[in-house]
PDB file of C-alpha atoms in Angstrom:
ATOM      1  CA  MET A   1     114.097 -40.599 -43.652  1.00  0.00           C
ATOM      2  CA  ARG A   2     115.344 -41.587 -47.058  1.00  0.00           C
ATOM      3  CA  ILE A   3     113.956 -42.649 -50.421  1.00  0.00           C
ATOM      4  CA  ARG A   4     115.586 -44.720 -53.168  1.00  0.00           C
ATOM      5  CA  LEU A   5     114.821 -43.610 -56.728  1.00  0.00           C
ATOM      6  CA  ALA A   6     115.417 -45.920 -59.706  1.00  0.00           C
ATOM      7  CA  LEU A   7     116.027 -44.034 -62.955  1.00  0.00           C
ATOM      8  CA  GLY A   8     117.696 -45.300 -66.110  1.00  0.00           C
ATOM      9  CA  GLY A   9     119.338 -48.296 -64.470  1.00  0.00           C
ATOM     10  CA  ASN A  10     120.780 -46.214 -61.614  1.00  0.00           C
ATOM     11  CA  THR A  11     119.547 -45.856 -58.047  1.00  0.00           C
ATOM     12  CA  HIS A  12     119.704 -42.454 -56.358  1.00  0.00           C
ATOM     13  CA  VAL A  13     119.297 -42.136 -52.575  1.00  0.00           C
ATOM     14  CA  ILE A  14     117.808 -38.914 -51.185  1.00  0.00           C
ATOM     15  CA  GLU A  15     117.465 -37.936 -47.525  1.00  0.00           C
ATOM     16  CA  ALA A  16     114.122 -36.233 -46.913  1.00  0.00           C
ATOM     17  CA  SER A  17     111.817 -34.984 -44.177  1.00  0.00           C
ATOM     18  CA  GLU A  18     108.108 -35.817 -43.902  1.00  0.00           C
ATOM     19  CA  ASP A  19     107.203 -32.210 -44.734  1.00  0.00           C
ATOM     20  CA  GLU A  20     109.256 -32.050 -47.938  1.00  0.00           C
ATOM     21  CA  THR A  21     107.157 -31.796 -51.097  1.00  0.00           C
ATOM     22  CA  LEU A  22     107.253 -33.928 -54.229  1.00  0.00           C
ATOM     23  CA  GLY A  23     108.362 -30.871 -56.208  1.00  0.00           C
ATOM     24  CA  SER A  24     111.329 -30.407 -53.896  1.00  0.00           C
ATOM     25  CA  LEU A  25     112.267 -34.090 -54.184  1.00  0.00           C
ATOM     26  CA  LYS A  26     112.152 -33.833 -57.989  1.00  0.00           C
ATOM     27  CA  THR A  27     114.489 -30.837 -57.847  1.00  0.00           C
ATOM     28  CA  ARG A  28     116.944 -32.713 -55.650  1.00  0.00           C
ATOM     29  CA  LEU A  29     116.851 -35.739 -57.960  1.00  0.00           C
ATOM     30  CA  ALA A  30     117.632 -33.410 -60.865  1.00  0.00           C
ATOM     31  CA  GLN A  31     120.848 -32.454 -59.057  1.00  0.00           C
ATOM     32  CA  GLN A  32     122.007 -36.072 -59.162  1.00  0.00           C
ATOM     33  CA  CYS A  33     120.772 -37.271 -62.560  1.00  0.00           C
ATOM     34  CA  GLY A  34     120.407 -34.112 -64.665  1.00  0.00           C
ATOM     35  CA  VAL A  35     116.748 -34.787 -65.576  1.00  0.00           C
ATOM     36  CA  GLU A  36     114.752 -31.601 -64.957  1.00  0.00           C
ATOM     37  CA  PRO A  37     111.743 -31.899 -62.590  1.00  0.00           C
ATOM     38  CA  GLN A  38     109.185 -31.237 -65.342  1.00  0.00           C
ATOM     39  CA  HIS A  39     110.543 -34.219 -67.272  1.00  0.00           C
ATOM     40  CA  GLN A  40     110.325 -36.689 -64.373  1.00  0.00           C
ATOM     41  CA  ARG A  41     107.432 -39.122 -64.002  1.00  0.00           C
ATOM     42  CA  TRP A  42     107.290 -40.793 -60.589  1.00  0.00           C
ATOM     43  CA  LEU A  43     105.438 -44.117 -60.475  1.00  0.00           C
ATOM     44  CA  LEU A  44     103.566 -43.756 -57.185  1.00  0.00           C
ATOM     45  CA  LYS A  45     100.456 -45.400 -55.782  1.00  0.00           C
ATOM     46  CA  GLY A  46      97.235 -43.510 -56.368  1.00  0.00           C
ATOM     47  CA  SER A  47      95.849 -41.594 -59.315  1.00  0.00           C
ATOM     48  CA  LYS A  48      96.751 -38.007 -58.493  1.00  0.00           C
ATOM     49  CA  HIS A  49     100.117 -36.720 -57.321  1.00  0.00           C
ATOM     50  CA  LEU A  50     100.695 -32.989 -57.044  1.00  0.00           C
ATOM     51  CA  ASP A  51     104.134 -31.437 -56.669  1.00  0.00           C
ATOM     52  CA  THR A  52     102.795 -29.659 -53.575  1.00  0.00           C
ATOM     53  CA  MET A  53     102.074 -32.959 -51.796  1.00  0.00           C
ATOM     54  CA  THR A  54     104.457 -33.838 -48.975  1.00  0.00           C
ATOM     55  CA  PHE A  55     106.476 -36.991 -48.356  1.00  0.00           C
ATOM     56  CA  LYS A  56     103.935 -37.901 -45.671  1.00  0.00           C
ATOM     57  CA  GLU A  57     100.868 -37.213 -47.856  1.00  0.00           C
ATOM     58  CA  LEU A  58     102.305 -39.455 -50.559  1.00  0.00           C
ATOM     59  CA  ALA A  59     102.341 -42.274 -47.977  1.00  0.00           C
ATOM     60  CA  LEU A  60     106.026 -42.929 -48.609  1.00  0.00           C
ATOM     61  CA  LYS A  61     107.786 -44.944 -45.949  1.00  0.00           C
ATOM     62  CA  ASP A  62     111.396 -44.750 -44.849  1.00  0.00           C
ATOM     63  CA  ASP A  63     113.748 -46.420 -47.379  1.00  0.00           C
ATOM     64  CA  ALA A  64     110.920 -46.687 -49.925  1.00  0.00           C
ATOM     65  CA  LYS A  65     111.907 -47.440 -53.527  1.00  0.00           C
ATOM     66  CA  VAL A  66     110.223 -45.536 -56.351  1.00  0.00           C
ATOM     67  CA  MET A  67     110.701 -45.933 -60.093  1.00  0.00           C
ATOM     68  CA  VAL A  68     111.142 -42.699 -62.036  1.00  0.00           C
ATOM     69  CA  LEU A  69     110.738 -42.396 -65.797  1.00  0.00           C
ATOM     70  CA  ARG A  70     112.070 -39.729 -68.111  1.00  0.00           C
ATOM     71  CA  THR A  71     109.262 -38.410 -70.284  1.00  0.00           C
ATOM     72  CA  ASN A  72     109.477 -39.035 -74.041  1.00  0.00           C
ATOM     73  CA  LYS A  73     109.678 -35.318 -74.749  1.00  0.00           C
ATOM     74  CA  ASP A  74     112.758 -34.952 -72.595  1.00  0.00           C
ATOM     75  CA  ALA A  75     114.407 -38.102 -73.980  1.00  0.00           C
ATOM     76  CA  ALA A  76     113.946 -36.880 -77.545  1.00  0.00           C
ATOM     77  CA  THR A  77     115.257 -33.375 -76.890  1.00  0.00           C
ATOM     78  CA  ALA A  78     117.905 -33.995 -74.226  1.00  0.00           C
ATOM     79  CA  SER A  79     120.895 -33.055 -76.377  1.00  0.00           C
ATOM     80  CA  ALA A  80     119.175 -29.984 -77.819  1.00  0.00           C
ATOM     81  CA  THR A  81     118.158 -28.811 -74.358  1.00  0.00           C
ATOM     82  CA  THR A  82     121.705 -29.141 -73.054  1.00  0.00           C
ATOM     83  CA  ALA A  83     123.132 -27.169 -75.969  1.00  0.00           C
ATOM     84  CA  THR A  84     120.512 -24.421 -75.547  1.00  0.00           C
ATOM     85  CA  THR A  85     121.175 -24.192 -71.822  1.00  0.00           C
ATOM     86  CA  ALA A  86     124.897 -23.850 -72.419  1.00  0.00           C
ATOM     87  CA  SER A  87     124.517 -21.042 -74.938  1.00  0.00           C
ATOM     88  CA  MET A  88     122.072 -19.151 -72.701  1.00  0.00           C
ATOM     89  CA  THR A  89     124.253 -19.427 -69.603  1.00  0.00           C
ATOM     90  CA  ALA A  90     127.693 -19.048 -71.205  1.00  0.00           C
ATOM     91  CA  SER A  91     127.959 -15.252 -71.161  1.00  0.00           C
ATOM     92  CA  SER A  92     126.333 -14.763 -67.745  1.00  0.00           C
ATOM     93  CA  SER A  93     128.187 -17.623 -66.103  1.00  0.00           C
ATOM     94  CA  VAL A  94     131.776 -16.910 -67.108  1.00  0.00           C
ATOM     95  CA  SER A  95     132.420 -14.003 -64.740  1.00  0.00           C
ATOM     96  CA  SER A  96     130.710 -15.578 -61.725  1.00  0.00           C
ATOM     97  CA  ASP A  97     132.241 -18.976 -62.417  1.00  0.00           C
ATOM     98  CA  GLN A  98     135.704 -17.460 -62.213  1.00  0.00           C
ATOM     99  CA  THR A  99     134.906 -16.721 -58.562  1.00  0.00           C
ATOM    100  CA  THR A 100     132.700 -19.623 -57.454  1.00  0.00           C
ATOM    101  CA  GLY A 101     134.454 -22.140 -59.685  1.00  0.00           C
ATOM    102  CA  SER A 102     137.970 -21.174 -58.626  1.00  0.00           C
ATOM    103  CA  GLU A 103     138.088 -23.412 -55.550  1.00  0.00           C
ATOM    104  CA  SER A 104     141.491 -24.927 -54.775  1.00  0.00           C
ATOM    105  CA  LYS A 105     142.403 -28.492 -55.704  1.00  0.00           C
ATOM    106  CA  THR A 106     142.320 -29.360 -51.999  1.00  0.00           C
ATOM    107  CA  ASP A 107     138.751 -28.032 -51.626  1.00  0.00           C
ATOM    108  CA  LEU A 108     137.628 -29.872 -54.757  1.00  0.00           C
ATOM    109  CA  ALA A 109     139.152 -33.186 -53.639  1.00  0.00           C
ATOM    110  CA  GLN A 110     137.560 -32.811 -50.219  1.00  0.00           C
ATOM    111  CA  ARG A 111     134.164 -31.979 -51.728  1.00  0.00           C
ATOM    112  CA  GLU A 112     134.293 -35.088 -53.944  1.00  0.00           C
ATOM    113  CA  SER A 113     135.146 -37.362 -51.006  1.00  0.00           C
ATOM    114  CA  ASN A 114     132.823 -38.596 -48.271  1.00  0.00           C
ATOM    115  CA  GLU A 115     134.635 -36.623 -45.572  1.00  0.00           C
ATOM    116  CA  PRO A 116     132.805 -33.568 -44.135  1.00  0.00           C
ATOM    117  CA  VAL A 117     133.959 -30.332 -45.742  1.00  0.00           C
ATOM    118  CA  GLN A 118     135.086 -27.731 -43.205  1.00  0.00           C
ATOM    119  CA  VAL A 119     133.783 -24.256 -44.079  1.00  0.00           C
ATOM    120  CA  GLY A 120     134.094 -20.863 -42.379  1.00  0.00           C
ATOM    121  CA  THR A 121     135.279 -19.845 -38.909  1.00  0.00           C
ATOM    122  CA  GLY A 122     133.429 -19.272 -35.658  1.00  0.00           C
ATOM    123  CA  SER A 123     132.680 -20.489 -32.152  1.00  0.00           C
ATOM    124  CA  MET A 124     129.906 -22.887 -33.213  1.00  0.00           C
ATOM    125  CA  MET A 125     129.349 -25.418 -35.985  1.00  0.00           C
ATOM    126  CA  LEU A 126     126.273 -26.277 -38.068  1.00  0.00           C
ATOM    127  CA  ILE A 127     126.026 -29.594 -39.911  1.00  0.00           C
ATOM    128  CA  ILE A 128     124.861 -28.869 -43.467  1.00  0.00           C
ATOM    129  CA  LYS A 129     123.519 -31.888 -45.378  1.00  0.00           C
ATOM    130  CA  HIS A 130     123.127 -32.006 -49.155  1.00  0.00           C
ATOM    131  CA  GLY A 131     122.458 -35.484 -50.513  1.00  0.00           C
ATOM    132  CA  LYS A 132     125.437 -37.622 -49.528  1.00  0.00           C
ATOM    133  CA  LYS A 133     127.603 -34.579 -48.860  1.00  0.00           C
ATOM    134  CA  THR A 134     128.181 -33.094 -45.402  1.00  0.00           C
ATOM    135  CA  TYR A 135     129.558 -29.628 -44.675  1.00  0.00           C
ATOM    136  CA  HIS A 136     130.656 -28.453 -41.234  1.00  0.00           C
ATOM    137  CA  LEU A 137     129.844 -24.747 -41.320  1.00  0.00           C
ATOM    138  CA  HIS A 138     131.618 -22.796 -38.575  1.00  0.00           C
ATOM    139  CA  CYS A 139     129.984 -19.479 -37.669  1.00  0.00           C
ATOM    140  CA  GLU A 140     128.793 -17.191 -34.877  1.00  0.00           C
ATOM    141  CA  ALA A 141     125.307 -17.106 -33.341  1.00  0.00           C
ATOM    142  CA  ASP A 142     124.597 -13.631 -34.736  1.00  0.00           C
ATOM    143  CA  ALA A 143     125.395 -14.640 -38.345  1.00  0.00           C
ATOM    144  CA  THR A 144     122.498 -14.242 -40.788  1.00  0.00           C
ATOM    145  CA  VAL A 145     121.307 -16.971 -43.130  1.00  0.00           C
ATOM    146  CA  LEU A 146     122.511 -14.915 -46.091  1.00  0.00           C
ATOM    147  CA  GLN A 147     125.992 -14.778 -44.563  1.00  0.00           C
ATOM    148  CA  LEU A 148     125.902 -18.561 -44.116  1.00  0.00           C
ATOM    149  CA  LYS A 149     125.056 -18.966 -47.805  1.00  0.00           C
ATOM    150  CA  HIS A 150     127.952 -16.740 -48.872  1.00  0.00           C
ATOM    151  CA  THR A 151     130.278 -18.770 -46.644  1.00  0.00           C
ATOM    152  CA  LEU A 152     129.052 -21.994 -48.257  1.00  0.00           C
ATOM    153  CA  LYS A 153     129.315 -20.644 -51.819  1.00  0.00           C
ATOM    154  CA  PRO A 154     132.928 -21.681 -52.621  1.00  0.00           C
ATOM    155  CA  ALA A 155     132.506 -25.160 -51.105  1.00  0.00           C
ATOM    156  CA  VAL A 156     129.213 -26.042 -52.819  1.00  0.00           C
ATOM    157  CA  ALA A 157     129.950 -24.163 -56.076  1.00  0.00           C
ATOM    158  CA  GLY A 158     126.520 -22.560 -55.856  1.00  0.00           C
ATOM    159  CA  LEU A 159     125.565 -18.894 -55.728  1.00  0.00           C
ATOM    160  CA  ALA A 160     123.948 -17.656 -52.526  1.00  0.00           C
ATOM    161  CA  ASP A 161     120.768 -16.737 -54.434  1.00  0.00           C
ATOM    162  CA  HIS A 162     120.453 -20.343 -55.630  1.00  0.00           C
ATOM    163  CA  GLN A 163     120.728 -21.897 -52.162  1.00  0.00           C
ATOM    164  CA  ARG A 164     117.870 -22.938 -49.853  1.00  0.00           C
ATOM    165  CA  LEU A 165     118.578 -23.775 -46.201  1.00  0.00           C
ATOM    166  CA  LEU A 166     115.883 -25.725 -44.357  1.00  0.00           C
ATOM    167  CA  VAL A 167     115.398 -26.873 -40.781  1.00  0.00           C
ATOM    168  CA  SER A 168     112.672 -29.459 -40.087  1.00  0.00           C
ATOM    169  CA  GLY A 169     111.234 -28.822 -43.554  1.00  0.00           C
ATOM    170  CA  CYS A 170     110.975 -25.035 -43.087  1.00  0.00           C
ATOM    171  CA  GLU A 171     113.090 -22.725 -45.246  1.00  0.00           C
ATOM    172  CA  LEU A 172     115.168 -20.131 -43.403  1.00  0.00           C
ATOM    173  CA  ALA A 173     114.815 -16.490 -44.451  1.00  0.00           C
ATOM    174  CA  ASN A 174     117.970 -14.639 -45.475  1.00  0.00           C
ATOM    175  CA  THR A 175     117.486 -12.084 -42.694  1.00  0.00           C
ATOM    176  CA  ASP A 176     117.139 -14.711 -39.933  1.00  0.00           C
ATOM    177  CA  THR A 177     120.081 -15.163 -37.599  1.00  0.00           C
ATOM    178  CA  VAL A 178     121.383 -18.435 -36.212  1.00  0.00           C
ATOM    179  CA  ARG A 179     120.309 -17.380 -32.695  1.00  0.00           C
ATOM    180  CA  GLU A 180     116.813 -16.300 -33.800  1.00  0.00           C
ATOM    181  CA  ARG A 181     116.139 -19.708 -35.365  1.00  0.00           C
ATOM    182  CA  GLY A 182     117.274 -21.474 -32.195  1.00  0.00           C
ATOM    183  CA  LEU A 183     120.153 -23.246 -33.917  1.00  0.00           C
ATOM    184  CA  LEU A 184     122.760 -24.684 -31.574  1.00  0.00           C
ATOM    185  CA  ASP A 185     126.244 -26.095 -31.982  1.00  0.00           C
ATOM    186  CA  GLY A 186     125.801 -29.313 -33.981  1.00  0.00           C
ATOM    187  CA  SER A 187     122.323 -28.447 -35.338  1.00  0.00           C
ATOM    188  CA  ARG A 188     121.477 -30.049 -38.686  1.00  0.00           C
ATOM    189  CA  VAL A 189     120.441 -27.962 -41.680  1.00  0.00           C
ATOM    190  CA  MET A 190     119.404 -29.249 -45.106  1.00  0.00           C
ATOM    191  CA  LEU A 191     120.809 -27.573 -48.233  1.00  0.00           C
ATOM    192  CA  LEU A 192     118.806 -27.539 -51.464  1.00  0.00           C
ATOM    193  CA  PHE A 193     119.287 -25.643 -54.712  1.00  0.00           C
ATOM    194  CA  LYS A 194     116.852 -23.741 -56.878  1.00  0.00           C
ATOM    195  CA  GLU A 195     116.375 -24.762 -60.534  1.00  0.00           C
ATOM    196  CA  GLY A 196     118.596 -21.926 -61.777  1.00  0.00           C
ATOM    197  CA  HIS A 197     121.575 -23.609 -60.124  1.00  0.00           C
ATOM    198  CA  HIS A 198     121.178 -26.811 -62.142  1.00  0.00           C
ATOM    199  CA  ALA A 199     120.988 -24.959 -65.462  1.00  0.00           C
ATOM    200  CA  ARG A 200     124.116 -22.999 -64.559  1.00  0.00           C
ATOM    201  CA  VAL A 201     126.090 -26.094 -63.522  1.00  0.00           C
ATOM    202  CA  GLU A 202     125.075 -27.983 -66.678  1.00  0.00           C
ATOM    203  CA  GLY A 203     126.218 -25.029 -68.786  1.00  0.00           C
ATOM    204  CA  VAL A 204     129.576 -24.834 -67.013  1.00  0.00           C
ATOM    205  CA  HIS A 205     130.203 -28.566 -67.391  1.00  0.00           C
ATOM    206  CA  LEU A 206     129.341 -28.447 -71.084  1.00  0.00           C
ATOM    207  CA  LEU A 207     131.699 -25.506 -71.618  1.00  0.00           C
ATOM    208  CA  GLU A 208     134.488 -27.435 -69.883  1.00  0.00           C
ATOM    209  CA  GLN A 209     133.891 -30.444 -72.138  1.00  0.00           C
ATOM    210  CA  VAL A 210     133.892 -28.249 -75.254  1.00  0.00           C
ATOM    211  CA  ALA A 211     137.111 -26.536 -74.133  1.00  0.00           C
ATOM    212  CA  THR A 212     138.788 -29.940 -73.684  1.00  0.00           C
ATOM    213  CA  GLN A 213     137.634 -31.057 -77.139  1.00  0.00           C
ATOM    214  CA  ILE A 214     138.894 -27.832 -78.737  1.00  0.00           C
ATOM    215  CA  ALA A 215     142.289 -28.282 -77.089  1.00  0.00           C
ATOM    216  CA  GLY A 216     142.491 -31.813 -78.469  1.00  0.00           C
ATOM    217  CA  LEU A 217     141.528 -30.662 -81.967  1.00  0.00           C
ATOM    218  CA  GLN A 218     144.122 -27.882 -81.860  1.00  0.00           C
ATOM    219  CA  GLU A 219     146.812 -30.382 -80.914  1.00  0.00           C
ATOM    220  CA  ARG A 220     145.812 -32.709 -83.775  1.00  0.00           C
ATOM    221  CA  LEU A 221     145.751 -29.782 -86.211  1.00  0.00           C
ATOM    222  CA  SER A 222     149.231 -28.726 -85.128  1.00  0.00           C
ATOM    223  CA  LYS A 223     150.566 -32.246 -85.762  1.00  0.00           C
ATOM    224  CA  LEU A 224     148.924 -32.372 -89.200  1.00  0.00           C
ATOM    225  CA  GLU A 225     150.420 -29.000 -90.128  1.00  0.00           C
ATOM    226  CA  LYS A 226     153.890 -30.203 -89.102  1.00  0.00           C
ATOM    227  CA  ARG A 227     153.509 -33.385 -91.187  1.00  0.00           C
ATOM    228  CA  HIS A 228     152.324 -31.391 -94.189  1.00  0.00           C
ATOM    229  CA  SER A 229     155.181 -28.925 -93.847  1.00  0.00           C
ATOM    230  CA  HIS A 230     157.686 -31.796 -93.586  1.00  0.00           C
ATOM    231  CA  ARG A 231     156.320 -33.453 -96.752  1.00  0.00           C
ATOM    232  CA  VAL A 232     156.427 -30.157 -98.674  1.00  0.00           C
ATOM    233  CA  ASN A 233     160.068 -29.640 -97.682  1.00  0.00           C
ATOM    234  CA  GLU A 234     160.962 -33.171 -98.781  1.00  0.00           C
ATOM    235  CA  ALA A 235     159.306 -32.610-102.137  1.00  0.00           C
TER     236      ALA A 235
END
């Protein structure tokens, strides 16, 4: 099942199961639009909507369209929040980002395309779905869920601790094995991320933007210094 979410003039499509909660859907929307779950207001029928309510309990139908508003508090403090997040995550993210963010250009291009990303090695394959992205995770039947997450880490640019793997709406425990959960070759698994992942990614992106701006300013400064030196010599 899927749901179409209209926010700020853009429409975001999310694949969901009937057992998925509103809180989980808000988290997944945050991955696409950058608006944190606590700052999202979903315009749904009825007077009371709890984050613990499921897709089915909310009476949402397949391909339903829902309008989502950004709360005034978030709109007024968006830039400040982003700056704060970046400063808080900068020191802790640098070392881990050098590992998880050091994917090859080939991996990055494949991840940004619509083609399934091939990950890992093994005698069987699991189909991992995350939004519009598909990952073909190759593994063995005795692999644990934690091992699957570590295998996915370079491809999804997300730490294993920030990943959630679900089958039929139920989250898989890190100690579970592929065989114990009855997963077969070609089984589908949904990938979600915890809120810490979004804060980390936003911080990394902001640092990259700042680094690009600094490089541009340094280049301009170098040109100005050369012009000034040339004028002084002429004088």
